[in-house]
Amino acid sequence: KAGVTQTPRYLIKTRGQQVTLSCSPISGHRSVSWYQQTPGQGLQFLFEYFSETQRNKGNFPGRFSGRQFSNSRSEMNVSTLELGDSALYLCASSLGPPNTEAFFGQGTRLTVV
Amino acid sequence: AQSVTQLDSQVPVFEEAPVELRCNYSSSVSVYLFWYVQYPNQGLQLLLKYLSGSTLVKGINGFEAEFNKSQTSFHLRKPSVHISDTAEYFCAVSVPTSGTYKYIFGTGTRLKVLA
């Protein structure tokens, strides 16, 4: 079956702009989580959606938002981009924690200049 | 608060030598434990997981990990590494929060296998 698909793979944006990242989960998976990965910080949890509802949220400013559609596809939006938002953004889908494997996409590499 | 600590940020090891990547977690409740591997420019892939039962868990690519509840550790081991094992390894726990569960990841250990 198809894996988790993230688009685009690479993105360059200017400070102050906004960006939308997309994630298509594995068919049948209703849980989608987003993570920010930066060198030295590891994976920082952004939020998790399950059946179109946000179930968990990490400690990120309100500039980071997301949503999930009825087909489980998810989008993440970052407004008023800052240089520090440059990172690899990873999406993971699963049947739903606690004991199920999270399947990760290849990520979107966002560079803010 | 729950947390995951990977004590080594980088581990260099010669090919065919054994390796241990250390992971400790902090949690007041029972957790589920995972090890993931990330190759360059890729997402994360599950190596193995501990849910319950035997404390020695075997995973893919010859890796295994041992759950030690008293030491709150879940160290990853491989008896003989290959060049292709060069990657970053993440330990994670699934913990209850706000009526559901979420994954908490460690900061990663970069394994460098030397010829």
Short mmCIF file of N, CA, C and O in Angstrom, two decimals, chain A:
data_model
loop_
_atom_site.label_atom_id
_atom_site.label_comp_id
_atom_site.label_asym_id
_atom_site.label_seq_id
_atom_site.Cartn_x
_atom_site.Cartn_y
_atom_site.Cartn_z
N LYS A 1 0.84 -1.18 0.00
CA LYS A 1 0.00 0.00 0.00
C LYS A 1 0.89 1.24 0.00
O LYS A 1 2.03 1.20 0.43
N ALA A 2 0.31 2.35 -0.45
CA ALA A 2 1.09 3.57 -0.54
C ALA A 2 1.42 4.06 0.86
O ALA A 2 0.67 3.89 1.81
N GLY A 3 2.60 4.70 0.95
CA GLY A 3 3.04 5.24 2.23
C GLY A 3 2.48 6.62 2.46
O GLY A 3 1.59 7.10 1.76
N VAL A 4 3.05 7.30 3.44
CA VAL A 4 2.66 8.67 3.76
C VAL A 4 3.32 9.61 2.76
O VAL A 4 4.54 9.53 2.55
N THR A 5 2.54 10.46 2.15
CA THR A 5 3.04 11.36 1.12
C THR A 5 2.98 12.81 1.61
O THR A 5 1.92 13.28 2.02
N GLN A 6 4.13 13.47 1.56
CA GLN A 6 4.19 14.86 1.94
C GLN A 6 4.59 15.70 0.73
O GLN A 6 5.50 15.35 0.00
N THR A 7 3.88 16.80 0.57
CA THR A 7 4.22 17.73 -0.52
C THR A 7 4.21 19.15 -0.01
O THR A 7 3.41 19.48 0.89
N PRO A 8 5.08 20.01 -0.56
CA PRO A 8 6.19 19.65 -1.44
C PRO A 8 7.35 19.06 -0.63
O PRO A 8 7.31 19.05 0.60
N ARG A 9 8.36 18.57 -1.28
CA ARG A 9 9.53 18.04 -0.57
C ARG A 9 10.46 19.16 -0.12
O ARG A 9 11.09 19.06 0.94
N TYR A 10 10.56 20.18 -0.91
CA TYR A 10 11.43 21.31 -0.58
C TYR A 10 10.69 22.61 -0.83
O TYR A 10 9.88 22.71 -1.76
N LEU A 11 11.02 23.58 0.01
CA LEU A 11 10.32 24.87 -0.07
C LEU A 11 11.25 25.96 0.43
O LEU A 11 11.89 25.80 1.47
N ILE A 12 11.32 27.05 -0.31
CA ILE A 12 12.07 28.22 0.14
C ILE A 12 11.10 29.38 0.22
O ILE A 12 10.40 29.69 -0.76
N LYS A 13 11.04 30.01 1.39
CA LYS A 13 10.13 31.13 1.61
C LYS A 13 10.90 32.28 2.22
O LYS A 13 11.98 32.10 2.81
N THR A 14 10.30 33.46 2.08
CA THR A 14 10.90 34.66 2.64
C THR A 14 10.28 34.95 4.00
O THR A 14 9.08 34.68 4.22
N ARG A 15 11.08 35.48 4.88
CA ARG A 15 10.60 35.88 6.20
C ARG A 15 9.35 36.74 6.08
O ARG A 15 9.29 37.65 5.25
N GLY A 16 8.34 36.42 6.89
CA GLY A 16 7.09 37.17 6.86
C GLY A 16 6.01 36.53 6.01
O GLY A 16 4.82 36.84 6.19
N GLN A 17 6.41 35.65 5.11
CA GLN A 17 5.41 34.96 4.29
C GLN A 17 4.72 33.87 5.10
O GLN A 17 5.08 33.60 6.24
N GLN A 18 3.75 33.25 4.47
CA GLN A 18 3.12 32.09 5.08
C GLN A 18 3.29 30.89 4.17
O GLN A 18 3.60 31.03 2.98
N VAL A 19 3.11 29.69 4.73
CA VAL A 19 3.33 28.48 3.97
C VAL A 19 2.33 27.42 4.40
O VAL A 19 1.90 27.38 5.56
N THR A 20 1.94 26.58 3.46
CA THR A 20 1.05 25.45 3.74
C THR A 20 1.70 24.17 3.27
O THR A 20 2.15 24.08 2.12
N LEU A 21 1.77 23.21 4.16
CA LEU A 21 2.35 21.90 3.85
C LEU A 21 1.24 20.87 3.87
O LEU A 21 0.30 20.96 4.66
N SER A 22 1.39 19.86 3.02
CA SER A 22 0.33 18.87 2.89
C SER A 22 0.83 17.48 3.24
O SER A 22 1.99 17.15 3.01
N CYS A 23 -0.07 16.67 3.78
CA CYS A 23 0.26 15.30 4.16
C CYS A 23 -0.92 14.39 3.83
O CYS A 23 -2.04 14.62 4.29
N SER A 24 -0.64 13.35 3.06
CA SER A 24 -1.65 12.33 2.78
C SER A 24 -1.27 11.07 3.52
O SER A 24 -0.22 10.47 3.23
N PRO A 25 -2.07 10.64 4.48
CA PRO A 25 -1.71 9.47 5.30
C PRO A 25 -1.95 8.17 4.56
O PRO A 25 -2.52 8.15 3.46
N ILE A 26 -1.52 7.10 5.18
CA ILE A 26 -1.79 5.77 4.66
C ILE A 26 -3.29 5.53 4.72
O ILE A 26 -3.96 5.92 5.68
N SER A 27 -3.80 4.89 3.68
CA SER A 27 -5.23 4.63 3.63
C SER A 27 -5.70 3.88 4.88
O SER A 27 -5.10 2.88 5.28
N GLY A 28 -6.75 4.39 5.50
CA GLY A 28 -7.27 3.74 6.70
C GLY A 28 -6.76 4.34 7.99
O GLY A 28 -7.33 4.09 9.07
N HIS A 29 -5.69 5.10 7.91
CA HIS A 29 -5.15 5.75 9.11
C HIS A 29 -5.92 7.04 9.37
O HIS A 29 -6.02 7.89 8.50
N ARG A 30 -6.38 7.19 10.60
CA ARG A 30 -7.16 8.38 10.93
C ARG A 30 -6.38 9.38 11.79
O ARG A 30 -6.83 10.50 12.00
N SER A 31 -5.25 8.94 12.29
CA SER A 31 -4.43 9.83 13.11
C SER A 31 -3.27 10.37 12.28
O SER A 31 -2.54 9.62 11.65
N VAL A 32 -3.14 11.68 12.30
CA VAL A 32 -2.03 12.34 11.61
C VAL A 32 -1.35 13.29 12.59
O VAL A 32 -2.02 14.13 13.20
N SER A 33 -0.05 13.15 12.73
CA SER A 33 0.72 14.02 13.61
C SER A 33 1.77 14.76 12.81
O SER A 33 2.26 14.26 11.80
N TRP A 34 2.11 15.92 13.31
CA TRP A 34 3.14 16.75 12.67
C TRP A 34 4.27 17.01 13.65
O TRP A 34 4.03 17.24 14.84
N TYR A 35 5.50 16.98 13.12
CA TYR A 35 6.68 17.23 13.93
C TYR A 35 7.61 18.19 13.21
O TYR A 35 7.69 18.20 11.97
N GLN A 36 8.32 18.98 14.00
CA GLN A 36 9.37 19.83 13.46
C GLN A 36 10.70 19.23 13.87
O GLN A 36 10.92 18.94 15.06
N GLN A 37 11.58 19.02 12.91
CA GLN A 37 12.90 18.45 13.21
C GLN A 37 13.99 19.44 12.87
O GLN A 37 14.09 19.90 11.72
N THR A 38 14.79 19.78 13.86
CA THR A 38 15.93 20.67 13.65
C THR A 38 17.16 20.03 14.29
O THR A 38 17.04 19.25 15.24
N PRO A 39 18.35 20.34 13.78
CA PRO A 39 19.57 19.76 14.35
C PRO A 39 19.68 20.08 15.84
O PRO A 39 19.52 21.22 16.25
N GLY A 40 19.94 19.07 16.62
CA GLY A 40 20.13 19.29 18.05
C GLY A 40 18.86 19.30 18.86
O GLY A 40 18.90 19.10 20.07
N GLN A 41 17.73 19.53 18.23
CA GLN A 41 16.44 19.57 18.95
C GLN A 41 15.64 18.30 18.78
O GLN A 41 14.65 18.08 19.48
N GLY A 42 16.04 17.47 17.83
CA GLY A 42 15.27 16.26 17.61
C GLY A 42 13.91 16.59 17.02
O GLY A 42 13.73 17.58 16.32
N LEU A 43 12.95 15.74 17.32
CA LEU A 43 11.61 15.93 16.80
C LEU A 43 10.76 16.61 17.86
O LEU A 43 10.57 16.09 18.95
N GLN A 44 10.23 17.74 17.50
CA GLN A 44 9.35 18.47 18.39
C GLN A 44 7.91 18.30 17.89
O GLN A 44 7.60 18.60 16.73
N PHE A 45 7.06 17.86 18.77
CA PHE A 45 5.67 17.58 18.43
C PHE A 45 4.90 18.88 18.22
O PHE A 45 4.92 19.77 19.07
N LEU A 46 4.22 18.96 17.09
CA LEU A 46 3.42 20.15 16.79
C LEU A 46 1.96 19.92 17.17
O LEU A 46 1.40 20.63 18.00
N PHE A 47 1.32 18.97 16.52
CA PHE A 47 -0.06 18.63 16.85
C PHE A 47 -0.45 17.31 16.22
O PHE A 47 0.23 16.79 15.33
N GLU A 48 -1.56 16.78 16.71
CA GLU A 48 -2.12 15.54 16.20
C GLU A 48 -3.59 15.74 15.90
O GLU A 48 -4.32 16.37 16.67
N TYR A 49 -4.00 15.19 14.76
CA TYR A 49 -5.40 15.22 14.38
C TYR A 49 -5.92 13.80 14.27
O TYR A 49 -5.21 12.89 13.82
N PHE A 50 -7.15 13.62 14.68
CA PHE A 50 -7.81 12.33 14.57
C PHE A 50 -9.25 12.59 14.18
O PHE A 50 -9.97 13.30 14.89
N SER A 51 -9.65 12.03 13.06
CA SER A 51 -11.02 12.23 12.56
C SER A 51 -11.41 13.71 12.57
O SER A 51 -12.45 14.09 13.11
N GLU A 52 -10.54 14.50 12.00
CA GLU A 52 -10.76 15.94 11.76
C GLU A 52 -10.71 16.79 13.03
O GLU A 52 -10.94 18.00 12.96
N THR A 53 -10.39 16.19 14.16
CA THR A 53 -10.32 16.93 15.42
C THR A 53 -8.89 16.97 15.93
O THR A 53 -8.19 15.96 15.92
N GLN A 54 -8.47 18.13 16.39
CA GLN A 54 -7.14 18.22 16.99
C GLN A 54 -7.20 17.64 18.39
O GLN A 54 -7.91 18.13 19.28
N ARG A 55 -6.39 16.58 18.62
CA ARG A 55 -6.44 15.90 19.91
C ARG A 55 -5.31 16.34 20.83
O ARG A 55 -5.42 16.26 22.05
N ASN A 56 -4.20 16.74 20.23
CA ASN A 56 -3.04 17.12 21.03
C ASN A 56 -2.35 18.28 20.35
O ASN A 56 -2.35 18.38 19.12
N LYS A 57 -1.73 19.11 21.16
CA LYS A 57 -1.00 20.23 20.61
C LYS A 57 0.30 20.41 21.39
O LYS A 57 0.30 20.31 22.62
N GLY A 58 1.37 20.67 20.69
CA GLY A 58 2.66 20.91 21.33
C GLY A 58 2.81 22.36 21.71
O GLY A 58 1.90 23.17 21.58
N ASN A 59 4.01 22.69 22.18
CA ASN A 59 4.28 24.05 22.65
C ASN A 59 4.84 24.93 21.55
O ASN A 59 5.99 25.35 21.60
N PHE A 60 4.02 25.20 20.58
CA PHE A 60 4.42 26.08 19.49
C PHE A 60 3.49 27.30 19.47
O PHE A 60 2.35 27.22 19.90
N PRO A 61 3.99 28.43 18.94
CA PRO A 61 3.13 29.62 18.91
C PRO A 61 1.95 29.44 17.97
O PRO A 61 1.92 28.53 17.14
N GLY A 62 1.00 30.34 18.11
CA GLY A 62 -0.22 30.26 17.33
C GLY A 62 -0.03 30.42 15.83
O GLY A 62 -0.95 30.16 15.05
N ARG A 63 1.20 30.83 15.43
CA ARG A 63 1.47 30.94 13.99
C ARG A 63 1.42 29.57 13.30
O ARG A 63 1.27 29.49 12.09
N PHE A 64 1.57 28.54 14.11
CA PHE A 64 1.50 27.17 13.58
C PHE A 64 0.10 26.63 13.77
O PHE A 64 -0.42 26.61 14.89
N SER A 65 -0.51 26.24 12.69
CA SER A 65 -1.86 25.70 12.78
C SER A 65 -2.00 24.53 11.81
O SER A 65 -1.15 24.33 10.93
N GLY A 66 -3.05 23.80 11.98
CA GLY A 66 -3.26 22.67 11.09
C GLY A 66 -4.73 22.36 10.96
O GLY A 66 -5.59 22.96 11.62
N ARG A 67 -5.01 21.41 10.10
CA ARG A 67 -6.37 20.92 9.98
C ARG A 67 -6.33 19.56 9.31
O ARG A 67 -5.33 19.17 8.69
N GLN A 68 -7.43 18.85 9.46
CA GLN A 68 -7.55 17.54 8.82
C GLN A 68 -8.88 17.48 8.11
O GLN A 68 -9.91 17.94 8.64
N PHE A 69 -8.86 16.91 6.94
CA PHE A 69 -10.06 16.82 6.14
C PHE A 69 -10.74 15.47 6.35
O PHE A 69 -10.20 14.56 6.97
N SER A 70 -11.93 15.34 5.78
CA SER A 70 -12.72 14.12 6.00
C SER A 70 -12.05 12.89 5.40
O SER A 70 -12.32 11.77 5.83
N ASN A 71 -11.16 13.07 4.44
CA ASN A 71 -10.45 11.91 3.87
C ASN A 71 -9.12 11.66 4.61
O ASN A 71 -8.29 10.90 4.13
N SER A 72 -8.96 12.29 5.77
CA SER A 72 -7.80 12.17 6.66
C SER A 72 -6.57 12.93 6.19
O SER A 72 -5.59 13.01 6.94
N ARG A 73 -6.59 13.47 5.00
CA ARG A 73 -5.47 14.30 4.58
C ARG A 73 -5.36 15.50 5.52
O ARG A 73 -6.37 16.00 6.04
N SER A 74 -4.13 15.93 5.72
CA SER A 74 -3.91 17.02 6.68
C SER A 74 -3.04 18.10 6.06
O SER A 74 -2.21 17.83 5.17
N GLU A 75 -3.25 19.29 6.50
CA GLU A 75 -2.41 20.43 6.11
C GLU A 75 -1.90 21.12 7.36
O GLU A 75 -2.57 21.14 8.40
N MET A 76 -0.71 21.69 7.20
CA MET A 76 -0.13 22.47 8.28
C MET A 76 0.21 23.84 7.70
O MET A 76 0.72 23.93 6.59
N ASN A 77 -0.12 24.86 8.44
CA ASN A 77 0.12 26.22 7.99
C ASN A 77 1.00 26.95 8.99
O ASN A 77 0.82 26.83 10.21
N VAL A 78 1.95 27.69 8.45
CA VAL A 78 2.77 28.55 9.30
C VAL A 78 2.67 29.96 8.74
O VAL A 78 2.96 30.19 7.56
N SER A 79 2.22 30.88 9.56
CA SER A 79 2.08 32.27 9.11
C SER A 79 3.25 33.10 9.63
O SER A 79 3.94 32.70 10.57
N THR A 80 3.46 34.23 8.99
CA THR A 80 4.52 35.17 9.39
C THR A 80 5.82 34.43 9.69
O THR A 80 6.33 34.41 10.81
N LEU A 81 6.35 33.80 8.68
CA LEU A 81 7.52 32.95 8.84
C LEU A 81 8.71 33.71 9.42
O LEU A 81 8.96 34.88 9.11
N GLU A 82 9.44 33.00 10.28
CA GLU A 82 10.66 33.51 10.88
C GLU A 82 11.83 32.62 10.44
O GLU A 82 11.63 31.46 10.05
N LEU A 83 13.03 33.18 10.52
CA LEU A 83 14.20 32.40 10.12
C LEU A 83 14.29 31.10 10.91
O LEU A 83 14.69 30.05 10.38
N GLY A 84 13.90 31.14 12.17
CA GLY A 84 13.97 29.96 13.03
C GLY A 84 12.97 28.87 12.68
O GLY A 84 13.04 27.78 13.25
N ASP A 85 12.08 29.16 11.75
CA ASP A 85 11.12 28.13 11.32
C ASP A 85 11.74 27.19 10.29
O ASP A 85 11.12 26.20 9.91
N SER A 86 12.94 27.50 9.84
CA SER A 86 13.62 26.61 8.90
C SER A 86 13.84 25.26 9.57
O SER A 86 14.45 25.17 10.63
N ALA A 87 13.35 24.21 8.93
CA ALA A 87 13.40 22.89 9.54
C ALA A 87 12.87 21.85 8.56
O ALA A 87 12.36 22.19 7.50
N LEU A 88 12.99 20.61 8.97
CA LEU A 88 12.32 19.52 8.27
C LEU A 88 11.01 19.25 9.00
O LEU A 88 11.01 19.02 10.20
N TYR A 89 9.92 19.32 8.29
CA TYR A 89 8.61 19.08 8.89
C TYR A 89 8.15 17.68 8.47
O TYR A 89 8.02 17.38 7.28
N LEU A 90 7.93 16.87 9.48
CA LEU A 90 7.56 15.48 9.25
C LEU A 90 6.12 15.24 9.64
O LEU A 90 5.64 15.74 10.67
N CYS A 91 5.47 14.46 8.82
CA CYS A 91 4.10 14.05 9.10
C CYS A 91 4.13 12.55 9.35
O CYS A 91 4.88 11.81 8.71
N ALA A 92 3.33 12.11 10.30
CA ALA A 92 3.25 10.68 10.60
C ALA A 92 1.79 10.28 10.72
O ALA A 92 0.98 11.01 11.29
N SER A 93 1.47 9.13 10.16
CA SER A 93 0.10 8.64 10.30
C SER A 93 0.10 7.31 11.03
O SER A 93 1.08 6.56 11.00
N SER A 94 -0.99 7.03 11.68
CA SER A 94 -1.13 5.75 12.39
C SER A 94 -2.60 5.45 12.57
O SER A 94 -3.46 6.31 12.33
N LEU A 95 -2.85 4.23 13.00
CA LEU A 95 -4.22 3.87 13.33
C LEU A 95 -4.65 4.63 14.58
O LEU A 95 -5.83 4.82 14.82
N GLY A 96 -3.62 5.02 15.35
CA GLY A 96 -3.88 5.80 16.57
C GLY A 96 -3.06 5.27 17.70
O GLY A 96 -3.02 4.07 17.92
N PRO A 97 -2.31 6.14 18.41
CA PRO A 97 -1.58 5.68 19.59
C PRO A 97 -2.53 5.01 20.58
O PRO A 97 -3.74 5.21 20.46
N PRO A 98 -2.13 4.19 21.56
CA PRO A 98 -0.78 4.28 22.10
C PRO A 98 0.21 3.26 21.60
O PRO A 98 1.41 3.50 21.69
N ASN A 99 -0.29 2.15 21.10
CA ASN A 99 0.68 1.09 20.86
C ASN A 99 0.87 0.77 19.39
O ASN A 99 1.39 -0.28 19.04
N THR A 100 0.43 1.63 18.54
CA THR A 100 0.56 1.38 17.11
C THR A 100 1.70 2.20 16.53
O THR A 100 1.99 3.30 16.96
N GLU A 101 2.32 1.62 15.52
CA GLU A 101 3.46 2.24 14.86
C GLU A 101 3.03 3.50 14.14
O GLU A 101 1.96 3.57 13.54
N ALA A 102 3.88 4.53 14.20
CA ALA A 102 3.69 5.73 13.41
C ALA A 102 4.49 5.59 12.11
O ALA A 102 5.67 5.24 12.15
N PHE A 103 3.85 5.82 11.00
CA PHE A 103 4.50 5.75 9.70
C PHE A 103 4.79 7.18 9.23
O PHE A 103 3.88 8.00 9.15
N PHE A 104 6.03 7.43 8.91
CA PHE A 104 6.45 8.78 8.58
C PHE A 104 6.59 9.00 7.08
O PHE A 104 7.00 8.11 6.34
N GLY A 105 6.26 10.21 6.67
CA GLY A 105 6.57 10.64 5.32
C GLY A 105 8.02 11.06 5.24
O GLY A 105 8.75 11.05 6.25
N GLN A 106 8.46 11.45 4.05
CA GLN A 106 9.86 11.85 3.87
C GLN A 106 10.11 13.28 4.32
O GLN A 106 11.25 13.70 4.41
N GLY A 107 9.05 13.99 4.59
CA GLY A 107 9.22 15.33 5.13
C GLY A 107 9.23 16.42 4.07
O GLY A 107 9.45 16.17 2.88
N THR A 108 9.00 17.63 4.55
CA THR A 108 9.13 18.83 3.74
C THR A 108 10.24 19.67 4.34
O THR A 108 10.17 20.04 5.52
N ARG A 109 11.25 19.96 3.54
CA ARG A 109 12.37 20.78 4.01
C ARG A 109 12.03 22.24 3.72
O ARG A 109 11.97 22.64 2.57
N LEU A 110 11.76 22.98 4.78
CA LEU A 110 11.41 24.40 4.65
C LEU A 110 12.63 25.25 4.99
O LEU A 110 13.22 25.10 6.06
N THR A 111 12.97 26.14 4.09
CA THR A 111 14.05 27.09 4.33
C THR A 111 13.47 28.50 4.26
O THR A 111 12.82 28.86 3.28
N VAL A 112 13.67 29.25 5.32
CA VAL A 112 13.19 30.63 5.37
C VAL A 112 14.39 31.56 5.23
O VAL A 112 15.36 31.44 6.00
N VAL A 113 14.31 32.44 4.26
CA VAL A 113 15.45 33.34 4.01
C VAL A 113 15.05 34.79 4.23
O VAL A 113 13.86 35.12 4.28
#
